[in-house]
Amino acid sequence: MLSKRSLLSILLVISFTLVYADVNTFKPLSDVGISSYDPTQSIHGVDQVNVSWSPSGEVRYLVGFSFSPIPRYSVVESANLTLNLANNSVPLYLELWEVSGRPNVICTSWTMVTCSDKWSNEGGDLIRLVDEAVVDRRGGEVNFNVTSFVQKLLTNGDEGWLLVKVKDNETGWGLVNTEISSSPPTITVVYRKPVLVAHSKVKEVRIAQGEEVKFRVTVDGALPVPVKLELESPIELNYSFDPPEALPPFNSSLSIRVPETTPAGRYELRIIAKGPTPELSSNFTVNLTVVESVGLTVKVPRELSLHGGQEKALTIQVLPKGGYEDKVFVTIKEAPDWLFIFLEPNLGKPPFNCTLKLRPLPGANGTGTIVLQFSGQGVLRTVELNVSTTPRMVAVYSNSIDWSLTKEALISASNETGVLLHRLKEPEFEGYDLVILMGGPLAPEDDWMPTNVVRRLLPQEKVEELIKVGWVVYWTEYQGVKAVVVAGKDRYMTSKVLTMDLDGDGTPLVEELIKGTARPG
């Protein structure tokens, strides 16, 4: 059995959804006839206008209406224009058009819409055909459906004008009774006053962190324009309405997902149905209780930018939630093929940190996704990290002699590592990760090396080392860019140094320089 309170709630909802129709009949604001026979004259102050069409000319009838007594944004169920004909030819083909502008009864003519403004098209600027009728008897009422015309005016809050004419190429005439006659034109409107009420059967929602809930939102009432649904919340939520807007009445499914990091507690949500004005909007509240779930919180950035050949370490925090106490295994489930990836440790008891070491291939240029899985007793979490990388940029600056002796090794290493190698013709190094300077301070300048920058960069002790040992590899910086001088006692030794394995790891210097694994020393 329903309680009095429950019964009252049901009655309130029912009273909101029942919107009864009203009926009102309107006479014209004013009317006027216009004629192509006398294009500068206005036909007004008469009981009848003889609307006609013949090959020699045409007469049309303009009539204006305002529906201001009806509240703006009312919904028009039906609207009917009634014209009264005193006499007419049979059959008579009539058309009813919506016309733009605001005619002035005294000045409106075939050529002018007001005393100072001309029609864009003589005879009236026709917007659209509203309705048409075929009169098959002499005299009496002619009815036109003007529902869309009236609805447009009530939505825009404006007055409007209609034009009655005989259909082109259908010779005929009809005496239309005007507003000052005993049977003027009228428009009868059946409408529902605007009203909007949003509500839901759901008043309380209980949800755990990281979970999703759905419930129905109902928007009742009558409006001629779509109503948009919005949600206001004191906490960050992921939500969506389906549909997000529609003409009332309608139902929408509200989906709410609570982030895992949302603090447990009770929150008031406000659901808003936004109509065309603040007065024609509606809202209600739902109480959301967020409870702490048992599991894990993983703190890791969602986006990471890398650069070819450079290693980056990323710290991942694994935190317990809701009293979780078991161990957690961390697994790399997916990673781009251009990325070297190493994880340690891969097992721990929260709270603990693990480190993800990332190093893209030197020549890689692209985007991808790393998928990490965190699993434990009754817990399985998957986290995605979007990564992108830009390629390593290496250039060579040398004269033609040294280039001819070293280009085979340089190009081979470039192909092997996938790093695009650039040869510079001017000492402009900006934008490169490394510039290899071939030759010592005595290397001759030419078209490809107009300035021997090694003369300025190589300190005296390294010059002496070059003379004593026969070769030198010297790391420095020029124009804010890393540079390495590779020089031998002669051009042949310079070429040989590039192919030497200086650190004993089995990889020649040239390959380490290009892919970025060579270290000063």
Short mmCIF file of C-alpha atoms in Angstrom, two decimals:
data_model
loop_
_atom_site.label_atom_id
_atom_site.label_comp_id
_atom_site.label_asym_id
_atom_site.label_seq_id
_atom_site.Cartn_x
_atom_site.Cartn_y
_atom_site.Cartn_z
CA MET A 1 0.00 0.00 0.00
CA LEU A 2 1.35 3.43 -0.91
CA SER A 3 2.09 5.92 1.85
CA LYS A 4 0.64 9.44 1.69
CA ARG A 5 4.12 10.80 0.94
CA SER A 6 4.67 8.33 -1.95
CA LEU A 7 1.22 9.06 -3.36
CA LEU A 8 1.88 12.80 -3.21
CA SER A 9 5.19 12.36 -5.10
CA ILE A 10 3.45 10.40 -7.85
CA LEU A 11 0.71 13.01 -8.16
CA LEU A 12 3.28 15.80 -8.40
CA VAL A 13 5.10 14.04 -11.26
CA ILE A 14 1.82 13.40 -13.06
CA SER A 15 0.79 17.06 -12.69
CA PHE A 16 4.03 18.16 -14.31
CA THR A 17 3.68 15.90 -17.34
CA LEU A 18 0.07 16.77 -18.22
CA VAL A 19 0.14 19.95 -20.30
CA TYR A 20 -3.33 20.90 -21.54
CA ALA A 21 -3.92 22.71 -24.84
CA ASP A 22 -5.41 26.19 -25.16
CA VAL A 23 -7.21 27.69 -28.18
CA ASN A 24 -7.09 31.28 -29.40
CA THR A 25 -8.29 33.01 -32.57
CA PHE A 26 -6.51 36.04 -33.99
CA LYS A 27 -7.51 38.76 -36.45
CA PRO A 28 -4.95 40.52 -38.66
CA LEU A 29 -2.70 43.35 -37.54
CA SER A 30 -3.31 44.89 -40.95
CA ASP A 31 -3.59 43.92 -44.60
CA VAL A 32 -2.96 45.37 -48.05
CA GLY A 33 -3.33 44.49 -51.70
CA ILE A 34 -0.63 45.01 -54.34
CA SER A 35 -1.02 45.02 -58.11
CA SER A 36 1.30 44.72 -61.07
CA TYR A 37 -1.23 46.75 -63.07
CA ASP A 38 -0.55 49.78 -60.85
CA PRO A 39 2.82 48.91 -59.26
CA THR A 40 3.23 52.07 -57.17
CA GLN A 41 -0.20 52.06 -55.52
CA SER A 42 -1.33 50.43 -52.26
CA ILE A 43 -4.77 48.77 -52.08
CA HIS A 44 -6.04 49.39 -48.53
CA GLY A 45 -9.11 50.67 -46.69
CA VAL A 46 -11.41 48.46 -48.81
CA ASP A 47 -13.66 45.55 -47.88
CA GLN A 48 -12.26 43.26 -50.57
CA VAL A 49 -9.11 42.67 -52.60
CA ASN A 50 -9.53 40.90 -55.94
CA VAL A 51 -6.62 38.44 -55.91
CA SER A 52 -5.98 37.35 -59.51
CA TRP A 53 -3.56 36.10 -62.13
CA SER A 54 -3.73 36.46 -65.92
CA PRO A 55 -1.11 36.72 -68.66
CA SER A 56 -1.49 40.51 -68.53
CA GLY A 57 -0.96 41.03 -64.77
CA GLU A 58 -1.46 39.97 -61.18
CA VAL A 59 -2.97 41.13 -57.86
CA ARG A 60 -1.75 39.76 -54.53
CA TYR A 61 -2.98 40.09 -50.93
CA LEU A 62 -0.69 40.61 -47.91
CA VAL A 63 -1.89 40.01 -44.35
CA GLY A 64 0.07 40.38 -41.10
CA PHE A 65 -0.46 38.67 -37.72
CA SER A 66 0.91 38.90 -34.21
CA PHE A 67 0.41 36.19 -31.59
CA SER A 68 1.76 38.14 -28.62
CA PRO A 69 -1.01 37.03 -26.21
CA ILE A 70 0.39 33.50 -26.50
CA PRO A 71 3.50 32.98 -24.31
CA ARG A 72 6.73 32.78 -26.29
CA TYR A 73 8.05 29.22 -26.86
CA SER A 74 4.56 27.73 -26.66
CA VAL A 75 4.16 24.54 -28.69
CA VAL A 76 1.69 24.88 -31.57
CA GLU A 77 -0.40 21.77 -32.05
CA SER A 78 -2.30 23.24 -34.99
CA ALA A 79 -2.90 26.61 -36.63
CA ASN A 80 -5.46 27.31 -39.36
CA LEU A 81 -5.84 30.43 -41.52
CA THR A 82 -9.39 31.03 -42.73
CA LEU A 83 -10.00 33.36 -45.71
CA ASN A 84 -13.51 34.32 -46.76
CA LEU A 85 -14.20 34.74 -50.47
CA ALA A 86 -17.13 36.91 -51.54
CA ASN A 87 -16.95 35.49 -55.05
CA ASN A 88 -14.42 33.75 -57.29
CA SER A 89 -13.75 31.92 -60.50
CA VAL A 90 -13.96 28.11 -60.47
CA PRO A 91 -11.66 26.33 -60.11
CA LEU A 92 -9.34 28.77 -58.33
CA TYR A 93 -5.78 27.71 -57.46
CA LEU A 94 -4.53 29.67 -54.45
CA GLU A 95 -1.09 29.67 -52.83
CA LEU A 96 -0.10 30.94 -49.38
CA TRP A 97 3.48 32.17 -48.99
CA GLU A 98 5.51 33.43 -46.07
CA VAL A 99 6.93 36.83 -46.99
CA SER A 100 9.88 38.72 -45.50
CA GLY A 101 9.93 42.30 -44.29
CA ARG A 102 7.36 44.40 -42.42
CA PRO A 103 4.94 45.90 -44.95
CA ASN A 104 3.53 49.37 -44.34
CA VAL A 105 -0.15 49.53 -45.29
CA ILE A 106 0.01 53.05 -46.67
CA CYS A 107 3.22 52.64 -48.68
CA THR A 108 3.36 48.95 -49.54
CA SER A 109 2.97 48.35 -53.28
CA TRP A 110 4.12 45.98 -56.00
CA THR A 111 7.55 47.65 -55.91
CA MET A 112 7.90 48.95 -52.32
CA VAL A 113 7.76 47.08 -49.00
CA THR A 114 7.84 50.30 -46.94
CA CYS A 115 7.89 53.98 -47.79
CA SER A 116 11.67 53.89 -48.18
CA ASP A 117 12.59 50.25 -48.93
CA LYS A 118 12.00 48.34 -52.15
CA TRP A 119 11.21 44.66 -52.40
CA SER A 120 14.22 42.64 -53.55
CA ASN A 121 11.78 41.00 -55.94
CA GLU A 122 8.79 42.98 -57.16
CA GLY A 123 5.49 41.61 -55.92
CA GLY A 124 6.90 40.57 -52.51
CA ASP A 125 9.98 38.73 -51.20
CA LEU A 126 8.65 35.21 -50.92
CA ILE A 127 10.40 33.00 -48.31
CA ARG A 128 8.60 29.66 -48.66
CA LEU A 129 5.32 28.14 -49.74
CA VAL A 130 3.28 27.55 -46.57
CA ASP A 131 0.21 25.83 -48.07
CA GLU A 132 -2.05 25.81 -51.13
CA ALA A 133 -5.73 25.23 -51.84
CA VAL A 134 -8.03 24.52 -54.76
CA VAL A 135 -11.40 26.31 -54.56
CA ASP A 136 -14.07 24.40 -56.49
CA ARG A 137 -17.14 26.46 -55.50
CA ARG A 138 -18.13 30.11 -55.57
CA GLY A 139 -17.67 32.05 -52.33
CA GLY A 140 -17.20 30.77 -48.80
CA GLU A 141 -14.27 29.83 -46.56
CA VAL A 142 -10.82 28.71 -47.70
CA ASN A 143 -8.55 27.11 -45.08
CA PHE A 144 -4.75 26.90 -44.98
CA ASN A 145 -2.51 25.00 -42.57
CA VAL A 146 -0.14 27.59 -41.01
CA THR A 147 1.16 25.55 -38.06
CA SER A 148 4.83 25.88 -39.00
CA PHE A 149 4.44 29.62 -39.68
CA VAL A 150 2.89 30.30 -36.27
CA GLN A 151 5.39 28.08 -34.47
CA LYS A 152 8.26 30.01 -36.04
CA LEU A 153 6.83 33.32 -34.86
CA LEU A 154 6.20 32.07 -31.32
CA THR A 155 9.72 30.68 -31.11
CA ASN A 156 11.33 33.86 -32.42
CA GLY A 157 8.97 36.20 -30.57
CA ASP A 158 8.00 38.21 -33.64
CA GLU A 159 5.12 39.18 -35.94
CA GLY A 160 4.89 37.85 -39.49
CA TRP A 161 3.27 38.35 -42.86
CA LEU A 162 1.59 36.01 -45.32
CA LEU A 163 0.94 36.56 -49.03
CA VAL A 164 -2.02 35.11 -50.91
CA LYS A 165 -1.70 34.72 -54.68
CA VAL A 166 -3.19 32.78 -57.57
CA LYS A 167 -0.85 30.06 -58.77
CA ASP A 168 1.29 31.13 -61.72
CA ASN A 169 -0.11 30.25 -65.15
CA GLU A 170 -3.52 29.37 -63.63
CA THR A 171 -5.79 32.20 -64.78
CA GLY A 172 -8.36 33.01 -62.10
CA TRP A 173 -9.63 35.53 -59.53
CA GLY A 174 -11.11 35.66 -56.05
CA LEU A 175 -12.59 38.49 -53.94
CA VAL A 176 -10.88 38.18 -50.53
CA ASN A 177 -12.64 39.84 -47.59
CA THR A 178 -10.18 42.12 -45.74
CA GLU A 179 -9.71 42.99 -42.05
CA ILE A 180 -12.30 45.80 -42.17
CA SER A 181 -14.99 43.56 -43.64
CA SER A 182 -17.61 41.69 -41.60
CA SER A 183 -15.78 38.39 -42.20
CA PRO A 184 -12.04 39.15 -41.97
CA PRO A 185 -9.23 36.59 -42.17
CA THR A 186 -8.55 34.73 -38.91
CA ILE A 187 -5.97 32.30 -37.60
CA THR A 188 -7.08 29.80 -34.96
CA VAL A 189 -4.21 28.41 -32.89
CA VAL A 190 -4.27 25.32 -30.69
CA TYR A 191 -1.21 25.43 -28.44
CA ARG A 192 0.36 24.25 -25.21
CA LYS A 193 2.00 26.80 -22.95
CA PRO A 194 5.74 26.30 -22.45
CA VAL A 195 6.73 24.27 -19.42
CA LEU A 196 9.77 22.18 -18.51
CA VAL A 197 10.33 19.76 -15.63
CA ALA A 198 13.31 17.45 -15.25
CA HIS A 199 13.28 14.61 -12.73
CA SER A 200 14.38 11.07 -12.02
CA LYS A 201 13.16 8.20 -9.89
CA VAL A 202 16.73 7.89 -8.65
CA LYS A 203 17.48 10.14 -5.68
CA GLU A 204 20.42 8.31 -4.09
CA VAL A 205 23.39 6.66 -5.86
CA ARG A 206 26.08 4.59 -4.14
CA ILE A 207 29.19 3.75 -6.14
CA ALA A 208 32.75 2.55 -5.50
CA GLN A 209 35.83 4.40 -6.71
CA GLY A 210 36.63 3.58 -10.34
CA GLU A 211 33.15 2.21 -11.09
CA GLU A 212 30.29 3.36 -13.34
CA VAL A 213 26.58 3.81 -12.78
CA LYS A 214 23.70 4.57 -15.15
CA PHE A 215 20.19 5.83 -14.51
CA ARG A 216 17.36 7.48 -16.40
CA VAL A 217 16.65 11.20 -16.48
CA THR A 218 13.18 12.26 -17.63
CA VAL A 219 12.46 15.65 -19.18
CA ASP A 220 8.75 16.46 -19.31
CA GLY A 221 6.93 19.46 -20.70
CA ALA A 222 6.30 21.32 -23.93
CA LEU A 223 8.87 23.39 -25.83
CA PRO A 224 9.47 23.91 -29.56
CA VAL A 225 13.29 23.94 -29.18
CA PRO A 226 15.70 21.24 -27.99
CA VAL A 227 16.58 21.07 -24.30
CA LYS A 228 20.22 20.40 -23.37
CA LEU A 229 21.16 18.33 -20.33
CA GLU A 230 24.09 19.29 -18.10
CA LEU A 231 25.53 18.07 -14.81
CA GLU A 232 27.10 20.14 -12.04
CA SER A 233 29.31 18.35 -9.55
CA PRO A 234 31.64 19.45 -6.71
CA ILE A 235 34.07 16.68 -7.76
CA GLU A 236 35.59 15.61 -11.07
CA LEU A 237 33.41 13.03 -12.82
CA ASN A 238 33.34 11.42 -16.24
CA TYR A 239 29.74 11.60 -17.41
CA SER A 240 27.59 11.57 -20.52
CA PHE A 241 23.91 11.91 -21.40
CA ASP A 242 22.37 9.79 -24.17
CA PRO A 243 20.85 11.72 -25.83
CA PRO A 244 22.44 14.94 -24.57
CA GLU A 245 19.59 17.06 -25.95
CA ALA A 246 16.16 16.61 -27.54
CA LEU A 247 12.67 18.09 -27.78
CA PRO A 248 10.64 17.42 -24.62
CA PRO A 249 9.23 15.14 -23.50
CA PHE A 250 12.12 12.65 -23.65
CA ASN A 251 14.18 10.25 -21.58
CA SER A 252 17.98 10.29 -21.39
CA SER A 253 20.41 7.79 -19.92
CA LEU A 254 22.97 9.40 -17.61
CA SER A 255 26.25 7.49 -17.28
CA ILE A 256 28.62 8.49 -14.46
CA ARG A 257 32.10 7.08 -13.88
CA VAL A 258 33.90 7.98 -10.67
CA PRO A 259 37.71 8.27 -10.98
CA GLU A 260 39.72 5.99 -8.71
CA THR A 261 41.34 8.99 -7.06
CA THR A 262 38.00 10.51 -5.96
CA PRO A 263 37.90 10.81 -2.16
CA ALA A 264 35.23 8.71 -0.48
CA GLY A 265 32.29 10.79 0.71
CA ARG A 266 28.80 12.08 -0.03
CA TYR A 267 28.31 14.62 -2.81
CA GLU A 268 25.32 16.50 -4.22
CA LEU A 269 24.97 16.43 -8.00
CA ARG A 270 22.74 18.88 -9.83
CA ILE A 271 21.19 17.80 -13.12
CA ILE A 272 20.06 20.70 -15.30
CA ALA A 273 17.67 20.70 -18.24
CA LYS A 274 18.61 23.95 -19.99
CA GLY A 275 15.79 25.49 -22.00
CA PRO A 276 15.80 28.69 -24.11
CA THR A 277 15.60 30.96 -21.04
CA PRO A 278 16.47 30.59 -17.34
CA GLU A 279 12.75 30.63 -16.55
CA LEU A 280 12.18 27.76 -18.99
CA SER A 281 14.86 25.55 -17.45
CA SER A 282 14.65 22.95 -14.73
CA ASN A 283 16.97 21.15 -12.35
CA PHE A 284 17.00 18.60 -9.58
CA THR A 285 19.58 17.01 -7.28
CA VAL A 286 20.85 13.48 -6.79
CA ASN A 287 23.00 12.46 -3.82
CA LEU A 288 26.13 10.52 -4.82
CA THR A 289 27.92 8.45 -2.18
CA VAL A 290 31.45 7.37 -3.17
CA VAL A 291 32.81 4.42 -1.18
CA GLU A 292 36.43 3.38 -1.08
CA SER A 293 37.09 0.25 -3.12
CA VAL A 294 39.62 -2.44 -2.22
CA GLY A 295 42.41 -2.51 -4.78
CA LEU A 296 45.20 -0.37 -6.19
CA THR A 297 45.90 3.16 -7.24
CA VAL A 298 48.58 3.47 -9.94
CA LYS A 299 50.13 6.88 -10.44
CA VAL A 300 51.79 7.22 -13.83
CA PRO A 301 51.61 9.98 -16.47
CA ARG A 302 49.35 9.29 -19.42
CA GLU A 303 51.64 11.03 -21.96
CA LEU A 304 55.42 10.87 -22.41
CA SER A 305 57.70 12.40 -25.05
CA LEU A 306 61.01 10.71 -25.94
CA HIS A 307 63.93 11.45 -28.25
CA GLY A 308 65.82 8.99 -30.45
CA GLY A 309 68.60 7.10 -28.66
CA GLN A 310 68.11 8.88 -25.31
CA GLU A 311 67.11 6.91 -22.24
CA LYS A 312 64.43 8.20 -19.90
CA ALA A 313 63.51 6.73 -16.50
CA LEU A 314 59.91 6.91 -15.31
CA THR A 315 58.84 6.27 -11.70
CA ILE A 316 55.52 4.47 -11.20
CA GLN A 317 53.79 4.60 -7.82
CA VAL A 318 51.70 1.59 -6.76
CA LEU A 319 49.51 2.47 -3.77
CA PRO A 320 47.06 0.33 -1.76
CA LYS A 321 43.40 1.27 -1.59
CA GLY A 322 40.73 0.12 0.82
CA GLY A 323 43.15 -1.89 2.94
CA TYR A 324 44.67 -4.00 0.17
CA GLU A 325 47.71 -5.92 1.57
CA ASP A 326 48.79 -8.56 -0.99
CA LYS A 327 51.71 -8.51 -3.41
CA VAL A 328 51.35 -7.08 -6.90
CA PHE A 329 52.98 -8.30 -10.11
CA VAL A 330 53.73 -5.71 -12.80
CA THR A 331 53.84 -6.92 -16.41
CA ILE A 332 54.56 -5.14 -19.70
CA LYS A 333 51.77 -6.37 -21.97
CA GLU A 334 52.40 -4.16 -24.98
CA ALA A 335 55.01 -1.67 -26.25
CA PRO A 336 56.01 -0.09 -29.61
CA ASP A 337 58.57 -2.08 -31.61
CA TRP A 338 60.84 0.99 -31.82
CA LEU A 339 61.20 1.15 -28.03
CA PHE A 340 63.62 -0.68 -25.70
CA ILE A 341 61.87 -1.01 -22.33
CA PHE A 342 63.04 -2.35 -18.95
CA LEU A 343 61.04 -2.60 -15.71
CA GLU A 344 62.31 -3.08 -12.16
CA PRO A 345 61.15 -4.31 -9.75
CA ASN A 346 58.23 -6.20 -11.26
CA LEU A 347 56.93 -7.43 -7.88
CA GLY A 348 56.17 -5.58 -4.67
CA LYS A 349 53.78 -5.04 -1.81
CA PRO A 350 51.99 -1.68 -1.98
CA PRO A 351 52.98 0.99 -1.39
CA PHE A 352 56.05 0.66 -3.61
CA ASN A 353 57.69 2.29 -6.63
CA CYS A 354 58.92 0.66 -9.81
CA THR A 355 61.06 2.23 -12.51
CA LEU A 356 60.36 2.04 -16.22
CA LYS A 357 63.47 2.69 -18.34
CA LEU A 358 62.70 3.70 -21.93
CA ARG A 359 65.06 4.18 -24.87
CA PRO A 360 63.70 4.58 -28.41
CA LEU A 361 65.70 3.55 -31.46
CA PRO A 362 67.87 6.48 -32.58
CA GLY A 363 66.09 6.96 -35.91
CA ALA A 364 62.57 6.30 -34.66
CA ASN A 365 59.85 8.87 -35.33
CA GLY A 366 56.33 7.94 -34.24
CA THR A 367 53.78 7.32 -31.51
CA GLY A 368 52.64 4.23 -29.64
CA THR A 369 51.14 2.84 -26.45
CA ILE A 370 52.71 1.02 -23.51
CA VAL A 371 50.24 -1.26 -21.71
CA LEU A 372 51.10 -2.23 -18.13
CA GLN A 373 49.20 -4.82 -16.11
CA PHE A 374 49.09 -4.85 -12.31
CA SER A 375 47.77 -8.11 -10.87
CA GLY A 376 47.33 -9.41 -7.34
CA GLN A 377 44.91 -11.24 -5.10
CA GLY A 378 41.49 -10.34 -6.52
CA VAL A 379 42.91 -7.30 -8.32
CA LEU A 380 43.66 -6.76 -12.01
CA ARG A 381 44.48 -3.27 -13.29
CA THR A 382 45.56 -2.22 -16.78
CA VAL A 383 47.20 1.16 -17.37
CA GLU A 384 48.01 2.71 -20.75
CA LEU A 385 50.85 5.18 -21.36
CA ASN A 386 50.94 7.04 -24.68
CA VAL A 387 54.50 7.62 -25.89
CA SER A 388 55.94 9.57 -28.80
CA THR A 389 59.48 10.00 -30.07
CA THR A 390 61.40 12.24 -32.44
CA PRO A 391 64.47 11.01 -34.38
CA ARG A 392 68.08 11.71 -33.41
CA MET A 393 69.71 14.34 -35.63
CA VAL A 394 73.44 13.92 -36.49
CA ALA A 395 75.55 15.96 -38.94
CA VAL A 396 79.09 15.84 -40.33
CA TYR A 397 81.23 18.91 -41.03
CA SER A 398 84.41 18.17 -43.00
CA ASN A 399 86.31 19.08 -46.13
CA SER A 400 86.01 17.05 -49.31
CA ILE A 401 89.24 15.10 -48.70
CA ASP A 402 88.21 13.75 -45.28
CA TRP A 403 84.66 13.12 -46.53
CA SER A 404 85.88 11.02 -49.46
CA LEU A 405 87.86 8.79 -47.07
CA THR A 406 85.19 8.51 -44.30
CA LYS A 407 81.84 8.64 -46.12
CA GLU A 408 81.65 4.86 -46.60
CA ALA A 409 81.93 4.23 -42.85
CA LEU A 410 79.59 7.13 -41.99
CA ILE A 411 76.87 6.14 -44.48
CA SER A 412 77.12 2.48 -43.46
CA ALA A 413 76.67 3.40 -39.78
CA SER A 414 73.72 5.65 -40.69
CA ASN A 415 72.02 2.81 -42.54
CA GLU A 416 72.76 0.38 -39.71
CA THR A 417 71.30 2.59 -36.97
CA GLY A 418 68.46 4.16 -38.94
CA VAL A 419 69.65 7.67 -38.05
CA LEU A 420 69.59 10.08 -40.96
CA LEU A 421 73.04 11.66 -41.41
CA HIS A 422 73.33 15.25 -42.69
CA ARG A 423 76.42 16.76 -44.30
CA LEU A 424 76.81 20.46 -43.56
CA LYS A 425 78.36 23.01 -45.89
CA GLU A 426 78.42 25.84 -43.34
CA PRO A 427 79.28 25.78 -39.60
CA GLU A 428 75.64 26.19 -38.56
CA PHE A 429 74.89 23.45 -36.00
CA GLU A 430 71.62 24.53 -34.41
CA GLY A 431 68.96 21.79 -34.21
CA TYR A 432 71.32 18.80 -34.19
CA ASP A 433 71.97 16.38 -31.35
CA LEU A 434 75.60 15.92 -32.41
CA VAL A 435 77.92 17.32 -35.06
CA ILE A 436 81.00 15.24 -36.03
CA LEU A 437 83.95 17.50 -36.93
CA MET A 438 86.35 15.61 -39.18
CA GLY A 439 90.05 16.58 -39.32
CA GLY A 440 92.45 18.52 -37.16
CA PRO A 441 93.46 22.19 -37.03
CA LEU A 442 95.64 21.77 -40.15
CA ALA A 443 92.85 20.34 -42.32
CA PRO A 444 92.55 22.56 -45.40
CA GLU A 445 89.42 24.62 -45.97
CA ASP A 446 87.38 24.24 -49.18
CA ASP A 447 83.86 24.76 -50.54
CA TRP A 448 82.45 22.17 -48.13
CA MET A 449 84.40 23.45 -45.13
CA PRO A 450 84.83 27.20 -45.64
CA THR A 451 85.80 27.66 -41.97
CA ASN A 452 87.95 25.23 -39.96
CA VAL A 453 86.25 25.58 -36.56
CA VAL A 454 88.52 22.90 -35.05
CA ARG A 455 91.31 25.49 -34.93
CA ARG A 456 89.28 27.42 -32.36
CA LEU A 457 87.79 24.44 -30.53
CA LEU A 458 90.76 22.15 -30.00
CA PRO A 459 92.76 23.22 -26.91
CA GLN A 460 96.57 23.24 -27.00
CA GLU A 461 96.93 20.11 -24.87
CA LYS A 462 94.77 18.19 -27.36
CA VAL A 463 96.81 19.53 -30.26
CA GLU A 464 99.93 18.20 -28.51
CA GLU A 465 98.17 14.87 -27.90
CA LEU A 466 97.32 14.68 -31.61
CA ILE A 467 100.99 15.23 -32.52
CA LYS A 468 102.28 12.79 -29.90
CA VAL A 469 99.72 9.94 -30.19
CA GLY A 470 98.79 10.42 -33.83
CA TRP A 471 95.05 10.85 -33.28
CA VAL A 472 92.53 12.48 -30.93
CA VAL A 473 88.81 12.33 -30.13
CA TYR A 474 87.71 15.47 -28.32
CA TRP A 475 84.21 16.29 -27.05
CA THR A 476 83.14 19.91 -26.90
CA GLU A 477 80.22 22.25 -27.56
CA TYR A 478 79.72 24.75 -30.36
CA GLN A 479 76.74 27.09 -30.79
CA GLY A 480 75.07 25.27 -27.88
CA VAL A 481 75.28 21.92 -29.72
CA LYS A 482 77.36 18.89 -28.75
CA ALA A 483 80.28 18.38 -31.11
CA VAL A 484 83.07 15.81 -31.32
CA VAL A 485 86.40 16.34 -33.07
CA VAL A 486 87.76 13.21 -34.78
CA ALA A 487 91.27 13.89 -36.09
CA GLY A 488 94.37 11.95 -37.07
CA LYS A 489 97.94 12.97 -37.86
CA ASP A 490 96.93 12.74 -41.52
CA ARG A 491 93.78 12.17 -43.58
CA TYR A 492 94.20 8.40 -43.53
CA MET A 493 94.54 8.26 -39.75
CA THR A 494 91.44 10.44 -39.42
CA SER A 495 89.53 7.86 -41.44
CA LYS A 496 90.94 4.99 -39.38
CA VAL A 497 89.95 6.53 -36.01
CA LEU A 498 86.25 6.39 -37.00
CA THR A 499 86.41 2.61 -37.39
CA MET A 500 88.33 1.97 -34.15
CA ASP A 501 86.70 0.29 -31.12
CA LEU A 502 87.88 2.69 -28.44
CA ASP A 503 85.98 1.23 -25.48
CA GLY A 504 86.44 -2.44 -26.31
CA ASP A 505 82.75 -3.27 -26.61
CA GLY A 506 83.03 -4.50 -30.19
CA THR A 507 81.28 -1.47 -31.71
CA PRO A 508 83.24 1.00 -33.85
CA LEU A 509 83.34 4.66 -32.82
CA VAL A 510 81.40 5.83 -35.89
CA GLU A 511 78.37 3.68 -35.01
CA GLU A 512 78.40 4.76 -31.37
CA LEU A 513 78.59 8.42 -32.39
CA ILE A 514 75.65 8.20 -34.74
CA LYS A 515 73.32 6.22 -32.50
CA GLY A 516 74.31 8.19 -29.38
CA THR A 517 75.98 5.53 -27.21
CA ALA A 518 79.49 6.98 -27.38
CA ARG A 519 80.60 8.65 -24.18
CA PRO A 520 83.33 11.27 -23.68
CA GLY A 521 86.50 9.84 -22.19
#
